[in-house]
Coordinates of C-alpha atoms in Angstrom, one line a residue:
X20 CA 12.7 -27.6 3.7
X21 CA 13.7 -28.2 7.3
X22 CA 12.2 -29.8 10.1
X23 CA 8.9 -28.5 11.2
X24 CA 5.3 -28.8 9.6
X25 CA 4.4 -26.9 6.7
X26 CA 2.3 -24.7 8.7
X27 CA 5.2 -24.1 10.9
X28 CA 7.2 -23.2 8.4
X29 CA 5.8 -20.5 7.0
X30 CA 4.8 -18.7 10.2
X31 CA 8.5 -18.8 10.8
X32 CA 9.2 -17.1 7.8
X33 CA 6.4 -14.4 7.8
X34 CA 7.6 -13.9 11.0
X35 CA 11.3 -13.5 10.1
X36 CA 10.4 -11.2 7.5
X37 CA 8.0 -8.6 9.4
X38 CA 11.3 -8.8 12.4
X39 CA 13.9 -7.6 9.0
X40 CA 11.4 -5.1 8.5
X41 CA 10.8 -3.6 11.5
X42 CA 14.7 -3.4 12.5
X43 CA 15.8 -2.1 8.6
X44 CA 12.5 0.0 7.4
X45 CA 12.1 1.6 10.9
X46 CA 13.8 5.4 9.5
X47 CA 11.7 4.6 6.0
X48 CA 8.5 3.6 7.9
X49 CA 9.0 6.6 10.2
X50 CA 9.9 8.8 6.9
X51 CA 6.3 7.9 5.4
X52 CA 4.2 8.4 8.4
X53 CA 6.0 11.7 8.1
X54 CA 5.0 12.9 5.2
X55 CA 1.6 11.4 5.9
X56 CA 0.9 13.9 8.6
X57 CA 2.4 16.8 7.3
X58 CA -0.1 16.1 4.3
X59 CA -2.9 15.8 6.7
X60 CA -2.3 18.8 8.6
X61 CA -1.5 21.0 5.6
X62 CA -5.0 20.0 3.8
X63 CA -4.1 17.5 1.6
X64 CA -5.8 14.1 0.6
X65 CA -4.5 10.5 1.1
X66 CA -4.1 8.3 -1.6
X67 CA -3.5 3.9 -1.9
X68 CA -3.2 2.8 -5.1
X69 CA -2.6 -1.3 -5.8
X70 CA -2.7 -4.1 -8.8
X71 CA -4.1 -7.2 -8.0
X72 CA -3.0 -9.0 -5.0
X73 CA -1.1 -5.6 -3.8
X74 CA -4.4 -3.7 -3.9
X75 CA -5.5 -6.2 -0.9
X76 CA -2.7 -4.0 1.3
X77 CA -3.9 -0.8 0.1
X78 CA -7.9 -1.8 0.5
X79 CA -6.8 -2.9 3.9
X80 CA -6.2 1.0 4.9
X81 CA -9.7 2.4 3.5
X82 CA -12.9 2.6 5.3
X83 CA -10.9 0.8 8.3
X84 CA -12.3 0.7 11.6
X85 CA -9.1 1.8 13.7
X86 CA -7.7 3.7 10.6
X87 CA -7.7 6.7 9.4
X88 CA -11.0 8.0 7.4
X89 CA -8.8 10.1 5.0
X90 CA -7.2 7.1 3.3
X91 CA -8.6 7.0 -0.3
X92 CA -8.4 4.0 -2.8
X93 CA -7.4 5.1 -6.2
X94 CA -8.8 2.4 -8.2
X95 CA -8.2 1.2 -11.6
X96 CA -11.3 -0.9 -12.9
X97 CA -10.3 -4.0 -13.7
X98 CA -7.1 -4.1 -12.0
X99 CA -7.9 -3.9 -8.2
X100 CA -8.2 -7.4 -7.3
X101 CA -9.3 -10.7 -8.8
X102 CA -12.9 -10.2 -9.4
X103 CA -12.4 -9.9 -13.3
X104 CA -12.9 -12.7 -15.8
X105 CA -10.2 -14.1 -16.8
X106 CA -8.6 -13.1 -13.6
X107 CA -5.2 -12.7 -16.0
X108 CA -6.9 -9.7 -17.6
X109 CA -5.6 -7.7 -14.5
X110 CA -2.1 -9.0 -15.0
X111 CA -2.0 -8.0 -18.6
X112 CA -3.7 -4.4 -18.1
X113 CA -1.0 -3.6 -15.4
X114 CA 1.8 -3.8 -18.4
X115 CA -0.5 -1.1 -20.6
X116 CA 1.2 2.2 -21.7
X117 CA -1.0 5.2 -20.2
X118 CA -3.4 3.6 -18.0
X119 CA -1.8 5.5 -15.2
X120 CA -2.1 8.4 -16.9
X121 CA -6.0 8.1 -17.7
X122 CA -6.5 7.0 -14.5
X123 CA -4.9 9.9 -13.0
X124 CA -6.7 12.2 -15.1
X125 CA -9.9 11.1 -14.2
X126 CA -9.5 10.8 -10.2
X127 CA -9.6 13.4 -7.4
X128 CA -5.7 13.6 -6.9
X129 CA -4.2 16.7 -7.3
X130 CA -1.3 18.8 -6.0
X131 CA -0.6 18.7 -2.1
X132 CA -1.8 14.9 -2.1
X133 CA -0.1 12.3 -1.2
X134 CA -0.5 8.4 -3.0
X135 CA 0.7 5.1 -1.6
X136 CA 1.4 3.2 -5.0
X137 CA 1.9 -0.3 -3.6
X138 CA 3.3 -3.2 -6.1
X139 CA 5.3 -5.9 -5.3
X140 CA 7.7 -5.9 -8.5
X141 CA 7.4 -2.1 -8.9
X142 CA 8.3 -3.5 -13.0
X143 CA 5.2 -3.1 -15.0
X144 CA 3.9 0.3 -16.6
X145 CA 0.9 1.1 -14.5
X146 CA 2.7 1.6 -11.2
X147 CA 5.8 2.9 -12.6
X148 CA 3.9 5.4 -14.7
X149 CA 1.2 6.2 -12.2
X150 CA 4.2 7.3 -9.6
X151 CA 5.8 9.5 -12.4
X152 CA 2.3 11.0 -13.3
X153 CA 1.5 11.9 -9.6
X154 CA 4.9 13.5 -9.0
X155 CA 4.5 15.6 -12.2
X156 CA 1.0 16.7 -10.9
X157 CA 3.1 17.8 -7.4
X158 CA 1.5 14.8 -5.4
X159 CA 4.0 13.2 -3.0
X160 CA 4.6 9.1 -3.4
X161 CA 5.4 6.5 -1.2
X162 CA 6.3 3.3 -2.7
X163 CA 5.8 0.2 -1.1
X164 CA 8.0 -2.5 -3.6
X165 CA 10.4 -5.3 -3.0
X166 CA 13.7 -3.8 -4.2
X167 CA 15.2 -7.2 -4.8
X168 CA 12.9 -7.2 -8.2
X169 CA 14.8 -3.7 -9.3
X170 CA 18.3 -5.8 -9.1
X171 CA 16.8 -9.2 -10.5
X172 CA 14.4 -8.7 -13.5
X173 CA 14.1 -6.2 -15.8
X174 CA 11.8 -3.6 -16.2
X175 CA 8.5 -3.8 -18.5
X176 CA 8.9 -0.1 -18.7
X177 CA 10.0 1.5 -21.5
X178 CA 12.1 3.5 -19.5
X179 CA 13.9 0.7 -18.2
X180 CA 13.1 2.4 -14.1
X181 CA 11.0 0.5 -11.8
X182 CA 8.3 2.3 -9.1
X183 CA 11.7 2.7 -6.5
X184 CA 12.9 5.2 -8.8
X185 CA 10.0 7.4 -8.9
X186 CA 9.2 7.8 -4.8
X187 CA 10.1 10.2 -2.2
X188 CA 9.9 7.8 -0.2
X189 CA 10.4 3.8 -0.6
X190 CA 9.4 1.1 1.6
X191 CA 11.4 -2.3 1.3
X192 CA 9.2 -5.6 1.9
X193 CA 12.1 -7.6 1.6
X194 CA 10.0 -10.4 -0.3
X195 CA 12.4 -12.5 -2.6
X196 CA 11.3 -12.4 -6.3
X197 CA 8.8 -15.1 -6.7
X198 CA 7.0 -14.3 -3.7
X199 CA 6.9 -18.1 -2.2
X200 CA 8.5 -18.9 0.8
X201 CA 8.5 -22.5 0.9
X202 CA 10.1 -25.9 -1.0
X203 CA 9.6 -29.2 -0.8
X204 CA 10.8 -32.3 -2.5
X205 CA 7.7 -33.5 -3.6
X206 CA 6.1 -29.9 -4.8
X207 CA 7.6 -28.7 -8.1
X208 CA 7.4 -25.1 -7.4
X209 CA 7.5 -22.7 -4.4
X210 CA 4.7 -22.1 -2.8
X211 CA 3.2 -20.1 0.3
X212 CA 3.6 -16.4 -0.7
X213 CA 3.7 -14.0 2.2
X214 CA 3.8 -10.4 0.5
X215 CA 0.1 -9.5 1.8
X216 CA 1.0 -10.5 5.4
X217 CA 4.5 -8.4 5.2
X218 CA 2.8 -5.6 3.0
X219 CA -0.2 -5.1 5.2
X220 CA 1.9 -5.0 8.2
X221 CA 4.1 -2.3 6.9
X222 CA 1.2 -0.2 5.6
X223 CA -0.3 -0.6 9.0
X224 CA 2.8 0.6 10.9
X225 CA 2.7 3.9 8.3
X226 CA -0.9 4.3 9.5
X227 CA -0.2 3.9 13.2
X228 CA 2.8 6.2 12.8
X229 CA 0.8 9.4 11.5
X230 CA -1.6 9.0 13.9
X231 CA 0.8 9.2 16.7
X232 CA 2.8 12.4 14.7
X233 CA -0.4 14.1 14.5
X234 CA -1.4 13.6 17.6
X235 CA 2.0 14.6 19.2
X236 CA 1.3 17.8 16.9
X237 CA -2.1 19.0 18.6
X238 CA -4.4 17.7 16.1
X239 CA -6.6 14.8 16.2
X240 CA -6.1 11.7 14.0
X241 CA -9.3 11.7 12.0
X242 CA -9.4 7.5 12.8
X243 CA -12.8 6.0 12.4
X244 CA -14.3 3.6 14.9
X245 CA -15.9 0.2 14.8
X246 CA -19.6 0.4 13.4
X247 CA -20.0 -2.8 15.6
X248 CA -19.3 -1.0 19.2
X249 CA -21.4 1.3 20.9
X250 CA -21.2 4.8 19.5
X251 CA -18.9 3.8 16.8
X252 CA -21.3 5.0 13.8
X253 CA -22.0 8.3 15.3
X254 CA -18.2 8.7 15.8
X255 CA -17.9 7.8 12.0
X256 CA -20.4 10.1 11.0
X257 CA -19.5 13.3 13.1
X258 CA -15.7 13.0 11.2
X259 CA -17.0 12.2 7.8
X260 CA -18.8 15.2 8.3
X261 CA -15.5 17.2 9.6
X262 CA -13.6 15.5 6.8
X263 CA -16.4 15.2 4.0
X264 CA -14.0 17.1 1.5
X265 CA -11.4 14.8 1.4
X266 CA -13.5 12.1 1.5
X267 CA -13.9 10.2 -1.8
X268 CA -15.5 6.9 -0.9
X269 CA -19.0 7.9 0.6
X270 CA -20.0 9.7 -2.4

């Protein structure tokens, strides 16, 4: 590790990493906001599924003050963050054969849709099968991965394909396998992950993105507003009601 404070250091690279992936996901990230909007304005329903620490980025889009209200988590019980005991539990249910396909079965989604599937590996069953199941259902996926993990590791699959291989649309977070930016002499490991920082910001760029397409289109984001500004809860309520339908997370 070079000169600088630890601190320091990893600013620098979070930094360096959300610079590569504005200048080489900028036609992806522009792709997805897309297909976003066209969903929107054709009817559909929004989607953000995410396994354990990558469930933070797609929780970061739902019920957001500043985002859009149509943005759905598709949660898997046990799986969506680290509120189980043993925390590991989510780890190990994220490498079980048909989860996806329950989950799927038993959730809203359904053809028209579009789902987010975000997972930092992109190698265990759950988000690999959960992007084949919602494309086999005619629901459009964006995948939101660190391709380095397709070309280092192998898949837990048993079709040896990783969540890349199953999008329309793929979003690159650059985030070398291991997820820890940092070394030092006297720390035996890497530490200081910055996937959630890199993720976020690229889920928040898709958001911004089909807001501005819609809008260029004629039609009016549904965004929410603050609850903690002035008119901001009777903003929220007057598009819940407009939007009720497609509207999973107030019922």
């Amino acid at each position: 590790m070079s000169d600088g404070t630890p601190a320091d250091l990893f600013f620098d690279a979070a930094i360096n990493l959300l610079r590569r992936v504005r200048e080489e996901e900028a036609e992806s990230i522009r792709a997805a906001g897309t297909l976003l909007a066209d969903t929107v304005a054709a009817g559909g329903r929004l989607f953000a599924f995410g396994a354990g620490h990558s469930s933070l980025a797609a929780q970061d889009v739902v019920y957001r003050a500043g985002g859009l209200a149509l943005m759905n988590l598709l949660a898997v019980p046990g799986v969506v963050g680290v509120d189980v005991t043993p925390a590991t539990l989510g780890s190990a249910l994220e490498r079980v054969d048909g989860l996806a396909s329950a989950v799927l079965g038993a959730s809203p989604v359904r053809a028209g849709d579009a789902l987010v599937i975000i997972s930092l590996s992109g190698r265990n069953a759950l988000p690999v099968e959960m992007a084949q199941g919602a494309r086999a259902l005619g629901v459009r996926v964006i995948g939101v991965t660190s391709v380095a993990y397709a070309s280092e590791t192998r898949s837990r699959h048993s079709s040896g394909t990783f969540l890349k291989d199953h999008c329309d649309i793929v979003l690159d977070s650059k985030i070398a396998v291991g997820d820890a930016e940092l070394t030092l002499d006297t720390i035996p490991a890497p530490f200081a992950p910055a996937s959630t920082v890199v993720t976020t910001a690229l889920m928040q760029a898709v958001m911004a993105t089909t807001a501005a397409t819609l809008a260029e289109r004629g039609i009016e984001p549904p965004l929410l507003r603050s609850g903690n500004v002035d008119g901001g809860h009777e903003w929220n309520s007057r598009v819940m009601r407009e939007y009720g339908e497609r509207i999973f997370y107030r019922h």
